[in-house]
Short mmCIF file of C-alpha atoms and ligand atoms in Angstrom, two decimals:
data_model
loop_
_atom_site.label_atom_id
_atom_site.label_comp_id
_atom_site.label_asym_id
_atom_site.label_seq_id
_atom_site.Cartn_x
_atom_site.Cartn_y
_atom_site.Cartn_z
CA MET M 1 58.71 16.38 68.37
CA THR M 2 59.37 14.58 71.25
CA ARG M 3 60.56 10.94 70.53
CA HIS M 4 61.03 7.67 72.93
CA GLN M 5 61.83 4.44 72.93
CA LEU M 6 60.80 2.96 69.43
CA LEU M 7 61.07 6.18 67.45
CA ASP M 8 64.69 6.84 67.47
CA SER M 9 65.10 5.73 64.16
CA PRO M 10 61.73 6.19 62.16
CA SER M 11 61.09 4.20 59.03
CA PRO M 12 57.99 3.42 57.04
CA SER M 13 58.39 -0.12 57.96
CA LEU M 14 57.84 1.04 61.60
CA TRP M 15 54.58 2.07 60.71
CA PHE M 16 53.86 -1.44 59.42
CA PHE M 17 55.38 -2.98 62.11
CA MET M 18 52.92 -0.89 64.71
CA ARG M 19 49.91 -1.84 62.91
CA ALA M 20 50.94 -5.60 62.56
CA HIS M 21 51.70 -5.80 66.35
CA ARG M 22 48.37 -3.56 66.98
CA ILE M 23 50.33 -0.77 68.79
CA TYR M 24 47.58 1.72 67.71
CA GLN M 25 49.24 4.54 69.92
CA MET M 26 52.68 6.04 68.84
CA GLU M 27 55.08 6.77 71.76
CA MET M 28 55.39 10.46 70.59
CA LYS M 29 54.04 13.72 71.26
CA LEU M 30 53.41 16.50 68.63
CA GLU M 31 54.64 19.98 69.79
CA GLN M 32 53.64 23.54 68.80
CA LYS M 33 56.45 23.68 66.36
CA ASP M 34 55.22 20.69 64.50
CA ALA M 35 51.73 22.55 63.45
CA ALA M 36 53.76 24.05 60.33
CA ASP M 37 53.91 20.77 58.61
CA TRP M 38 50.22 20.07 58.77
CA VAL M 39 47.80 21.98 56.19
CA TYR M 40 43.96 22.08 55.76
CA ARG M 41 42.51 19.05 53.74
CA GLY M 42 38.95 19.23 54.54
CA GLU M 43 36.22 18.48 57.47
CA GLY M 44 32.91 16.85 58.24
CA ALA M 45 30.78 17.76 61.13
CA ALA M 46 32.79 16.08 63.71
CA ASN M 47 36.40 16.05 62.61
CA LEU M 48 38.84 18.27 61.11
CA VAL M 49 41.55 16.58 58.59
CA LEU M 50 45.09 17.91 57.88
CA SER M 51 47.48 16.61 55.38
CA TYR M 52 51.54 16.58 55.73
CA THR M 53 53.71 18.90 53.82
CA GLY M 54 56.84 17.86 56.14
CA SER M 55 59.92 15.19 55.40
CA SER M 56 59.58 13.04 58.28
CA PRO M 57 58.94 9.34 56.91
CA LEU M 58 56.66 8.77 59.43
CA PHE M 59 54.17 11.15 58.36
CA ILE M 60 54.52 11.04 54.70
CA GLY M 61 51.35 9.69 53.09
CA LYS M 62 49.34 10.39 56.04
CA VAL M 63 46.26 12.73 57.11
CA MET M 64 45.70 13.72 60.55
CA ARG M 65 42.03 13.57 61.74
CA ILE M 66 41.36 15.90 64.73
CA GLN M 67 37.92 16.01 66.67
CA LYS M 68 36.28 19.17 67.16
CA THR M 69 33.91 20.73 69.97
CA ALA M 70 30.66 22.25 69.54
CA ARG M 71 30.78 26.31 70.41
CA ASN M 72 26.98 25.81 71.37
CA GLY M 73 27.30 22.58 73.07
CA SER M 74 24.72 21.07 70.88
CA SER M 75 26.64 20.07 67.78
CA HIS M 76 27.13 16.71 66.69
CA CYS M 77 30.55 16.26 68.06
CA LEU M 78 31.32 13.98 70.66
CA GLU M 79 31.09 16.07 73.91
CA ASP M 80 31.71 13.72 76.04
CA HIS M 81 35.12 12.15 76.51
CA THR M 82 34.28 9.62 79.09
CA VAL M 83 34.43 6.02 77.72
CA LEU M 84 31.29 4.33 76.67
CA THR M 85 28.11 4.45 78.63
CA GLU M 86 26.81 1.65 80.86
CA HIS M 87 24.35 0.52 78.28
CA GLU M 88 26.69 1.01 75.04
CA ARG M 89 29.13 -1.68 77.08
CA LEU M 90 26.18 -3.68 76.91
CA LEU M 91 25.41 -2.98 73.56
CA TRP M 92 29.26 -3.63 72.34
CA LYS M 93 29.83 -6.45 74.75
CA GLU M 94 30.97 -8.91 72.08
CA SER M 95 33.67 -6.81 71.15
CA GLU M 96 35.97 -7.12 74.30
CA GLU M 97 38.69 -4.12 72.98
CA LEU M 98 36.02 -1.83 72.40
CA VAL M 99 34.38 -2.23 75.92
CA SER M 100 37.49 -2.34 77.92
CA SER M 101 38.90 0.66 75.96
CA SER M 102 40.21 3.02 78.45
CA THR M 103 39.23 6.29 76.27
CA LYS M 104 36.50 7.02 73.88
CA GLU M 105 39.09 7.94 71.54
CA LEU M 106 40.37 4.25 71.74
CA ALA M 107 37.19 2.94 71.70
CA GLU M 108 36.25 4.52 68.44
CA LEU M 109 39.51 2.92 66.99
CA HIS M 110 38.55 -0.63 68.13
CA TYR M 111 35.05 -0.01 66.69
CA VAL M 112 36.40 0.67 63.06
CA LYS M 113 39.15 -1.97 63.83
CA HIS M 114 36.75 -4.98 65.35
CA VAL M 115 33.08 -3.99 64.17
CA MET M 116 33.59 -2.31 60.80
CA THR M 117 36.66 -3.68 59.36
CA PRO M 118 35.60 -7.41 59.07
CA LEU M 119 32.10 -6.42 57.79
CA LEU M 120 33.92 -4.46 54.99
CA GLY M 121 36.95 -5.99 54.33
CA PRO M 122 40.50 -5.01 55.63
CA LYS M 123 41.40 -4.49 52.44
CA HIS M 124 39.47 -1.20 52.08
CA VAL M 125 39.59 -0.17 55.66
CA ASP M 126 42.59 1.64 57.73
CA ALA M 127 41.52 2.08 61.39
CA GLY M 128 44.47 4.46 62.02
CA MET M 129 46.69 4.95 64.89
CA HIS M 130 46.54 7.74 67.63
CA VAL M 131 49.30 10.19 68.25
CA VAL M 132 49.44 12.36 71.81
CA THR M 133 49.56 15.76 70.87
CA SER M 134 49.97 19.03 73.55
CA SER M 135 47.32 21.52 73.63
CA GLU M 136 49.71 23.96 72.07
CA PHE M 137 49.65 22.20 69.02
CA LEU M 138 46.21 22.12 68.65
CA GLU M 139 45.75 25.87 69.38
CA SER M 140 48.42 26.32 66.43
CA ILE M 141 46.53 24.23 64.37
CA GLU M 142 43.23 25.76 65.13
CA LYS M 143 44.47 29.62 64.36
CA LYS M 144 46.19 28.24 61.18
CA VAL M 145 43.27 26.71 59.48
CA VAL M 146 40.52 29.23 60.30
CA CYS M 147 40.38 31.23 57.47
CA GLN M 148 40.28 28.11 55.26
CA ARG M 149 37.54 26.75 56.85
CA PRO M 150 33.80 27.09 55.44
CA ALA M 151 32.23 29.88 57.76
CA TRP M 152 29.30 27.97 58.89
CA ARG M 153 31.68 24.77 59.91
CA VAL M 154 33.82 27.74 61.97
CA ASP M 155 30.49 29.17 63.60
CA ALA M 156 29.22 25.49 64.81
CA ALA M 157 32.49 24.09 66.21
CA LYS M 158 36.13 24.22 66.76
CA VAL M 159 39.32 22.14 67.46
CA ASP M 160 38.82 20.45 70.67
CA THR M 161 41.85 21.50 72.26
CA LYS M 162 41.38 19.45 75.26
CA CYS M 163 41.49 16.23 73.38
CA ASP M 164 44.99 15.07 73.69
CA PHE M 165 45.18 12.64 70.72
CA VAL M 166 44.63 12.94 67.24
CA LEU M 167 44.47 10.16 64.70
CA LEU M 168 46.65 9.31 61.99
CA MET M 169 45.68 7.82 58.88
CA THR M 170 46.55 6.77 55.72
CA ASP M 171 46.11 9.63 53.03
CA HIS M 172 43.76 7.69 50.61
CA SER M 173 44.11 10.68 48.10
CA LEU M 174 47.36 9.36 47.36
CA PHE M 175 49.30 6.07 46.31
CA PRO M 176 52.07 5.46 48.82
CA ASN M 177 56.09 5.49 47.52
CA GLY M 178 57.45 6.37 50.82
CA THR M 179 59.04 10.00 49.68
CA ALA M 180 57.44 13.24 49.71
CA LYS M 181 56.97 13.15 45.89
CA VAL M 182 53.32 12.50 44.48
CA GLY M 183 51.38 11.93 41.63
CA PRO M 184 49.84 11.98 39.38
CA CYS M 185 47.36 10.25 41.36
CA ILE M 186 43.59 11.33 40.92
CA SER M 187 41.12 10.15 43.58
CA VAL M 188 37.41 10.85 43.98
CA GLU M 189 35.43 10.88 47.30
CA ILE M 190 31.94 9.46 47.17
CA LYS M 191 29.38 9.82 50.18
CA PRO M 192 26.76 7.59 48.67
CA LYS M 193 24.27 7.58 51.56
CA CYS M 194 21.60 4.93 52.52
CA GLY M 195 21.30 2.72 49.30
CA PHE M 196 17.86 0.43 49.85
CA LEU M 197 14.43 1.30 50.11
CA PRO M 198 13.09 0.22 53.85
CA LEU M 199 10.67 -2.73 54.03
CA SER M 200 10.34 -2.97 57.76
CA ARG M 201 6.81 -4.03 58.69
CA PHE M 202 7.05 -1.51 61.54
CA ILE M 203 6.82 1.54 58.96
CA ALA M 204 3.52 3.03 59.92
CA GLU M 205 0.93 3.08 57.33
CA LYS M 206 0.99 6.88 56.83
CA ASN M 207 4.56 6.67 56.47
CA ALA M 208 4.37 4.29 53.48
CA ILE M 209 6.26 6.74 51.25
CA LYS M 210 9.40 5.48 52.82
CA ARG M 211 9.01 2.27 50.93
CA SER M 212 8.94 4.05 47.39
CA THR M 213 11.24 7.00 47.97
CA THR M 214 14.84 7.12 49.40
CA ARG M 215 15.44 9.05 52.61
CA PHE M 216 18.26 10.71 50.56
CA ARG M 217 15.71 12.48 48.15
CA MET M 218 13.12 13.26 51.07
CA HIS M 219 15.94 14.52 53.09
CA GLN M 220 16.88 17.13 50.33
CA VAL M 221 13.47 18.68 50.64
CA LEU M 222 14.09 19.16 54.38
CA LYS M 223 17.54 20.54 53.48
CA LEU M 224 16.13 22.83 50.92
CA ARG M 225 13.63 24.42 53.20
CA GLN M 226 16.40 24.84 56.19
CA HIS M 227 18.38 26.58 53.41
CA GLU M 228 21.17 24.01 53.98
CA ILE M 229 21.17 23.45 50.02
CA SER M 230 20.24 25.79 47.46
CA GLU M 231 18.84 23.35 44.94
CA LEU M 232 17.82 19.65 44.98
CA SER M 233 20.36 17.07 44.27
CA GLN M 234 19.93 14.98 40.96
CA TYR M 235 21.61 12.43 42.47
CA ASP M 236 19.36 9.02 43.74
CA PRO M 237 21.59 6.61 45.81
CA LEU M 238 19.51 3.47 44.51
CA ASP M 239 21.04 4.22 41.14
CA ILE M 240 24.93 3.81 42.45
CA PHE M 241 23.98 0.92 44.45
CA SER M 242 22.12 -0.70 41.50
CA GLY M 243 24.49 -2.88 40.08
CA SER M 244 23.59 -1.58 36.51
CA LYS M 245 26.19 -0.11 34.67
CA GLU M 246 23.69 2.25 33.15
CA ARG M 247 22.38 3.40 36.42
CA ILE M 248 25.95 4.08 37.98
CA TYR M 249 26.83 6.28 35.03
CA LYS M 250 23.66 8.31 35.66
CA ALA M 251 24.75 8.65 39.42
CA LEU M 252 28.11 9.84 38.53
CA ASN M 253 26.58 12.32 36.24
CA ASP M 254 23.93 13.59 38.62
CA LEU M 255 26.78 13.77 41.33
CA TYR M 256 28.79 15.86 39.12
CA SER M 257 26.15 17.99 38.29
CA THR M 258 24.89 18.49 41.87
CA PRO M 259 27.88 17.40 44.13
CA GLN M 260 26.63 19.02 47.17
CA ASN M 261 28.51 16.84 50.15
CA ASN M 262 28.57 13.59 48.03
CA PHE M 263 31.36 14.35 45.76
CA ARG M 264 34.83 15.70 45.38
CA VAL M 265 37.95 15.14 43.30
CA PHE M 266 41.41 15.55 44.25
CA LEU M 267 44.51 15.69 42.16
CA ASN M 268 47.73 14.80 44.12
CA GLY M 269 46.22 15.21 47.14
CA SER M 270 44.37 18.83 46.42
CA ILE M 271 40.82 19.44 45.75
CA ILE M 272 40.16 20.05 42.15
CA PHE M 273 36.02 19.67 42.28
CA GLY M 274 33.46 19.94 45.18
CA GLY M 275 33.51 21.81 48.66
CA LEU M 276 35.72 21.55 51.26
CA GLY M 277 34.22 20.88 54.28
CA GLY M 278 30.98 21.01 53.04
CA GLY M 279 28.52 21.14 50.22
CA THR M 280 28.80 22.66 47.23
CA ASN M 281 26.19 24.28 44.42
CA LYS M 282 25.55 23.35 40.94
CA THR M 283 28.27 22.63 38.61
CA SER M 284 28.53 25.79 36.71
CA ILE M 285 30.14 26.19 33.32
CA VAL M 286 33.19 27.94 34.67
CA ILE M 287 33.61 25.14 37.24
CA GLY M 288 33.11 22.58 34.44
CA LYS M 289 36.14 24.32 32.57
CA ALA M 290 38.35 24.65 35.50
CA PHE M 291 37.84 20.80 36.33
CA GLU M 292 38.38 19.79 32.18
CA SER M 293 41.82 21.67 32.50
CA ALA M 294 42.96 20.05 36.05
CA LEU M 295 42.16 16.83 34.68
CA LYS M 296 44.81 17.14 31.71
CA GLU M 297 47.51 15.56 34.16
CA VAL M 298 45.86 12.16 33.99
CA ILE M 299 43.31 12.24 31.27
CA GLN M 300 44.52 12.08 27.79
CA ALA M 301 41.89 13.34 25.96
CA ASP M 302 41.17 16.58 24.13
CA ASP M 303 39.37 19.80 25.62
CA GLY M 304 35.78 19.04 26.53
CA LEU M 305 36.12 15.41 26.45
CA ARG M 306 38.34 14.74 29.66
CA THR M 307 35.11 15.26 32.27
CA ARG M 308 33.48 12.70 30.47
CA SER M 309 36.21 10.19 30.44
CA PHE M 310 36.92 10.70 34.09
CA ILE M 311 33.21 9.84 34.77
CA GLU M 312 33.67 6.83 32.81
CA LEU M 313 36.68 5.92 34.91
CA VAL M 314 35.02 6.23 37.94
CA ALA M 315 31.66 4.63 36.43
CA GLU M 316 33.74 1.78 35.44
CA THR M 317 35.71 1.08 38.62
CA VAL M 318 32.53 1.34 41.00
CA TYR M 319 30.60 -1.42 38.70
CA ASN M 320 33.72 -3.43 38.26
CA SER M 321 34.89 -3.70 42.04
CA GLN M 322 31.53 -4.24 43.36
CA VAL M 323 32.69 -2.66 46.35
CA LEU M 324 29.19 -1.02 47.21
CA ASP M 325 27.87 -4.53 47.01
CA GLN M 326 29.55 -4.90 50.72
CA LEU M 327 28.61 -1.61 51.82
CA LEU M 328 24.90 -2.20 50.90
CA GLU M 329 24.74 -5.48 52.92
CA VAL M 330 26.18 -3.66 56.04
CA GLN M 331 23.39 -0.78 55.49
CA LYS M 332 20.86 -3.36 55.58
CA LEU M 333 21.37 -4.70 58.89
CA ASP M 334 18.91 -2.10 59.44
CA ASN M 335 16.05 -4.18 58.79
CA PHE M 336 13.80 -2.86 61.59
CA ASP M 337 13.88 0.79 60.47
CA ILE M 338 13.96 3.59 63.05
CA GLU M 339 10.23 2.86 63.46
CA GLY M 340 11.03 -0.40 64.84
CA ALA M 341 14.43 -0.11 66.30
CA ILE M 342 13.34 2.67 68.58
CA HIS M 343 11.19 0.52 70.83
CA ALA M 344 14.22 -1.98 71.33
CA TYR M 345 16.31 1.37 72.33
CA TYR M 346 13.65 1.98 75.16
CA ASN M 347 13.77 -1.60 76.12
CA ILE M 348 17.68 -1.39 76.47
CA ILE M 349 17.85 1.73 78.25
CA SER M 350 14.88 0.50 80.65
CA GLN M 351 12.71 3.52 80.17
CA PRO M 352 9.12 4.00 79.42
CA CYS M 353 8.85 4.11 75.35
CA MET M 354 8.44 7.32 74.39
CA VAL M 355 6.83 6.55 71.13
CA CYS M 356 4.21 4.03 72.40
CA ARG M 357 3.51 6.66 75.26
CA GLU M 358 1.74 8.97 72.15
CA PHE M 359 -1.05 6.30 71.90
CA ASP M 360 -3.58 5.48 74.32
CA GLU M 361 -2.63 2.33 76.29
CA ALA M 362 -5.13 0.47 74.65
CA ARG M 363 -4.14 1.32 71.14
CA VAL M 364 -0.55 0.78 71.03
CA PRO M 365 -0.24 -0.88 67.70
CA HIS M 366 0.42 -4.82 68.11
CA GLY M 367 3.37 -5.03 66.53
CA TYR M 368 5.36 -2.33 68.66
CA ALA M 369 3.53 -3.79 71.86
CA SER M 370 5.32 -7.17 70.83
CA LEU M 371 8.38 -5.46 70.37
CA HIS M 372 8.49 -4.71 74.24
CA SER M 373 8.29 -8.10 75.04
CA ILE M 374 11.13 -9.76 73.20
CA PRO M 375 14.20 -10.83 75.25
CA LEU M 376 16.99 -7.97 76.10
CA SER M 377 19.33 -10.03 73.80
CA GLU M 378 17.14 -9.16 70.87
CA SER M 379 16.55 -5.76 71.71
CA LEU M 380 20.59 -5.18 71.81
CA LYS M 381 20.80 -7.02 68.24
CA ILE M 382 18.41 -4.71 66.71
CA VAL M 383 19.87 -1.62 68.09
CA LYS M 384 23.42 -2.62 67.58
CA ASP M 385 22.74 -3.62 63.95
CA TYR M 386 20.82 -0.46 63.41
CA LEU M 387 24.02 1.62 64.66
CA ILE M 388 26.53 -0.33 62.77
CA ALA M 389 24.11 0.34 59.44
CA ALA M 390 23.95 4.16 60.46
CA THR M 391 27.84 4.19 60.28
CA ALA M 392 27.76 2.34 56.82
CA LYS M 393 24.93 4.95 55.71
CA ASP M 394 27.16 7.92 56.63
CA CYS M 395 30.69 6.75 55.39
CA SER M 396 32.49 7.87 52.24
CA LEU M 397 34.13 6.16 50.01
CA MET M 398 37.63 7.17 48.26
CA ILE M 399 38.66 5.42 45.02
CA SER M 400 42.27 6.74 43.96
CA PHE M 401 43.87 6.03 40.40
CA LYS M 402 47.30 6.44 38.90
CA PRO M 403 48.18 5.80 35.26
CA ARG M 404 49.45 1.99 34.93
CA ASP M 405 52.95 1.27 33.77
CA ASP M 406 53.08 -0.79 30.75
CA GLY M 407 53.96 -4.51 32.07
CA ASP M 408 53.55 -3.63 35.62
CA PHE M 409 52.17 -7.31 36.24
CA GLY M 410 52.55 -7.42 40.16
CA SER M 411 50.81 -4.56 41.00
CA PRO M 412 48.87 -4.89 44.36
CA TYR M 413 46.11 -2.70 43.13
CA GLY M 414 43.09 -3.06 41.08
CA HIS M 415 43.17 -2.35 37.23
CA ILE M 416 40.75 -0.89 35.19
CA HIS M 417 40.75 0.27 31.40
CA ILE M 418 38.85 2.93 30.03
CA LYS M 419 37.80 2.59 26.19
CA SER M 420 37.26 6.35 25.47
CA THR M 421 41.31 7.26 25.97
CA ASN M 422 42.57 3.39 25.70
CA GLN M 423 44.28 4.28 29.02
CA ASN M 424 45.01 1.76 32.14
CA PHE M 425 45.03 2.86 35.47
CA ASP M 426 45.66 1.29 39.08
CA TYR M 427 43.08 1.79 41.47
CA LYS M 428 42.37 1.31 45.42
CA VAL M 429 39.28 1.89 47.17
CA ASN M 430 39.06 2.48 50.89
CA PHE M 431 36.29 3.69 53.15
CA ILE M 432 36.70 6.51 55.40
CA ASP M 433 34.57 8.14 58.40
CA LEU M 434 33.48 4.84 59.86
CA ASP M 435 32.82 6.47 63.07
CA LEU M 436 30.56 4.97 66.01
CA LYS M 437 27.29 6.47 66.27
CA PRO M 438 26.07 7.00 70.05
CA LEU M 439 23.29 4.92 71.58
CA LYS M 440 21.71 8.10 72.54
CA LYS M 441 21.29 9.20 69.01
CA MET M 442 18.65 6.89 68.65
CA GLU M 443 16.34 9.13 69.60
CA THR M 444 17.60 12.04 67.22
CA TYR M 445 17.09 9.47 64.25
CA TYR M 446 13.52 9.00 65.32
CA GLU M 447 12.70 12.59 65.63
CA LYS M 448 14.65 13.43 62.30
CA ASP M 449 12.79 10.67 60.39
CA LYS M 450 9.73 12.51 61.26
CA LYS M 451 11.00 15.49 60.36
CA ILE M 452 12.11 14.32 57.13
CA LEU M 453 8.71 12.67 56.37
CA ASN M 454 6.83 15.92 57.34
CA ALA M 455 8.84 18.00 55.19
CA TYR M 456 8.23 15.80 52.34
CA ALA M 457 4.68 15.43 52.84
CA GLN M 458 4.25 19.05 53.08
CA MET M 459 6.01 19.70 49.81
CA GLY M 460 3.58 17.05 48.11
CA GLU M 461 0.51 18.81 49.80
CA THR M 462 1.14 22.16 48.27
CA LYS M 463 1.98 20.99 44.91
CA HIS M 464 -0.59 18.10 44.74
CA MET M 465 -3.11 20.70 44.75
CA LYS M 466 -1.68 21.37 41.05
CA GLY M 467 -2.48 17.56 40.31
CA ASN M 468 1.24 16.42 40.53
CA THR M 469 2.72 13.41 42.61
CA SER M 470 5.29 13.93 44.99
CA MET M 471 7.95 12.43 42.62
CA GLU M 472 6.96 14.61 39.72
CA VAL M 473 7.10 17.85 42.11
CA TYR M 474 10.85 16.63 43.06
CA GLU M 475 11.50 16.60 39.44
CA THR M 476 9.73 20.06 38.86
CA ILE M 477 11.39 21.83 41.79
CA LYS M 478 15.08 20.00 41.23
O1 5MY V 1 21.22 11.90 59.47
P1 5MY V 1 21.79 12.47 58.03
O2 5MY V 1 21.67 11.56 57.06
O3 5MY V 1 21.75 13.86 57.74
O4 5MY V 1 23.67 12.33 58.34
C1 5MY V 1 24.46 13.25 59.04
C2 5MY V 1 25.30 13.87 57.93
O5 5MY V 1 24.55 14.59 57.18
P2 5MY V 1 24.48 14.60 55.39
O6 5MY V 1 23.05 14.56 55.08
O7 5MY V 1 25.14 13.58 54.88
O8 5MY V 1 24.73 15.71 54.86
C3 5MY V 1 26.31 14.89 58.44
O9 5MY V 1 27.15 15.32 57.46
P3 5MY V 1 27.24 17.28 57.08
O10 5MY V 1 27.54 17.58 58.65
O11 5MY V 1 26.05 17.38 56.83
O12 5MY V 1 28.50 17.19 56.36
C4 5MY V 1 27.08 13.83 59.38
O13 5MY V 1 27.98 12.96 58.70
C5 5MY V 1 26.12 13.40 60.87
O14 5MY V 1 27.20 12.32 61.40
P4 5MY V 1 27.77 12.70 62.76
O15 5MY V 1 26.71 13.40 63.25
O16 5MY V 1 29.16 13.88 62.39
O17 5MY V 1 28.29 11.41 63.38
C6 5MY V 1 25.25 12.62 60.11
O18 5MY V 1 24.58 11.98 61.13
P5 5MY V 1 24.09 10.43 61.14
O19 5MY V 1 22.61 10.17 60.62
O20 5MY V 1 24.89 9.71 60.28
O21 5MY V 1 24.40 10.16 62.42
N1 ATP V 2 42.06 9.08 55.27
C1 ATP V 2 41.76 9.81 54.68
N2 ATP V 2 42.60 10.16 53.28
C2 ATP V 2 42.31 11.30 52.75
N3 ATP V 2 41.22 12.22 52.96
C3 ATP V 2 41.03 12.09 54.15
C4 ATP V 2 40.69 10.96 54.94
N4 ATP V 2 40.01 11.30 56.06
C5 ATP V 2 38.99 12.11 55.65
N5 ATP V 2 39.43 12.81 54.59
C6 ATP V 2 38.97 14.12 53.94
O1 ATP V 2 38.71 14.95 54.98
C7 ATP V 2 37.25 15.19 55.15
C8 ATP V 2 36.57 14.81 56.47
O2 ATP V 2 36.62 13.65 57.00
P1 ATP V 2 35.42 13.01 57.66
O3 ATP V 2 34.78 12.52 56.78
O4 ATP V 2 36.31 11.81 58.44
O5 ATP V 2 35.06 14.10 58.86
P2 ATP V 2 34.02 13.94 59.86
O6 ATP V 2 33.69 14.89 60.50
O7 ATP V 2 33.82 12.62 60.56
O8 ATP V 2 32.56 13.88 58.67
P3 ATP V 2 31.13 13.32 58.92
O9 ATP V 2 30.42 15.00 58.61
O10 ATP V 2 30.65 12.56 57.89
O11 ATP V 2 30.84 13.06 60.22
C9 ATP V 2 36.60 14.09 54.37
O12 ATP V 2 35.66 14.69 53.53
C10 ATP V 2 37.73 13.81 53.31
O13 ATP V 2 37.74 14.62 52.19
ZN1 ZN V 3 7.34 1.52 71.89
#
């Protein structure tokens, strides 16, 4: 590791100094030999995440988020590392730091810092910091982790070795104590997805099902058909966002039964439940037993009773912290639905509307035509809010718990008590994956919406012949 300037005598307080003074990029470079200290933690569609195992105080308690690049050029990854497009600069013009960013990576960081953090609360978001890397460092990481990655993720994308930055963030599966010694700490990662039913008047009558069935549940049918999942999830996002204790318990039980990519659990930073880097199947008895046993370190209950107490811990925290209320508000910035927002998108890019083009000129529904005569400022607001909501619908939250020491009254963390074991825990909640969605994705969103609806309608048609409603069908094929 090459250090310059500030970093001759690194200390944990330096990290806070840099954040406090808005120094988002460390004056250091990670070299090939540094790769030995980083191990695979997980990944999503766009990024690979590693955790630190070395002894440098600068990196203890941190994870590294590395961008991936598509193998076939058509993945989710941000292929284009130039800064925002002309239209994106227009869209985000109120966030000066974002539009004047010199690289796409810095734009992403400023988006989290200046757009998402004020909406979700600074207590729950860490925008992270960029660190320069050599391509040799990234190549070593790529080789080192390839065998731990899910095969389908390996086929889809690899580490982007041309990208010379990585993002360093707080490891939210741990509690900071400034040393390499961890634990006991248990954390849960939940990807709750969209928690409301759209009400927009721009939803076409033929798509009215969107007003009564969540996108998540309809999307499950498409995912099943495309073999992305092997069974339908029992989870319904409306439960976890409901504010009702009973329904939150139900959501947690359903997430536990069918975790897919919506639920994971880590013990002292290592995964003990759910799939690394992708989805996972229905929880089997074997997995259930192993999980029960892993919980021993933190849940003081007899064999067979720990999972239930763990679910109580998470459900009570979701209910008491009310953290999902804030997330739901941000998701609801999408109040036009993609069926309305898509027209505003074409106004912004000054292109003929591909949706209205499908209608005879005289038959364009009045509502859509009216969207094409609103001022540009309104179109910008509609699309900007839609994209912010898209980030909020795709992010995850990590809730971490550590047993609370008796008499610890000055703790900066939340406090939760579970009745079943009479235990007290400190907890903290953080949002992760608050990525900026590219403007050009609006067209993909429109197409995907149609695809999801078609798959759901087709399932309904097949089964309706037997006299069932779509909901009953969902329940029976689940
Ligand atoms: O469209 P969705 O709801 O499937 O969300 C995508 C996620 O699929 P999911 O349904 O959660 O399994 C998808 O997750 P997976 O790859 O399925 O784990 C990504 O998060 C994707 O975001 P991006 O392209 O990486 O920025 C997500 O795309 P966005 O729609 O958030 O842009
Ligand atoms: N700050 C963090 N602390 C602890 N674990 C993290 C952190 N950030 C990410 N992870 C882990 O790494 C995984 C992948 O990270 P992330 O969700 O950011 O990837 P992504 O490619 O952006 O995902 P998506 O497919 O949703 O776009 C997460 O699911 C989580 O398990
Ligand atoms: Zn239109």
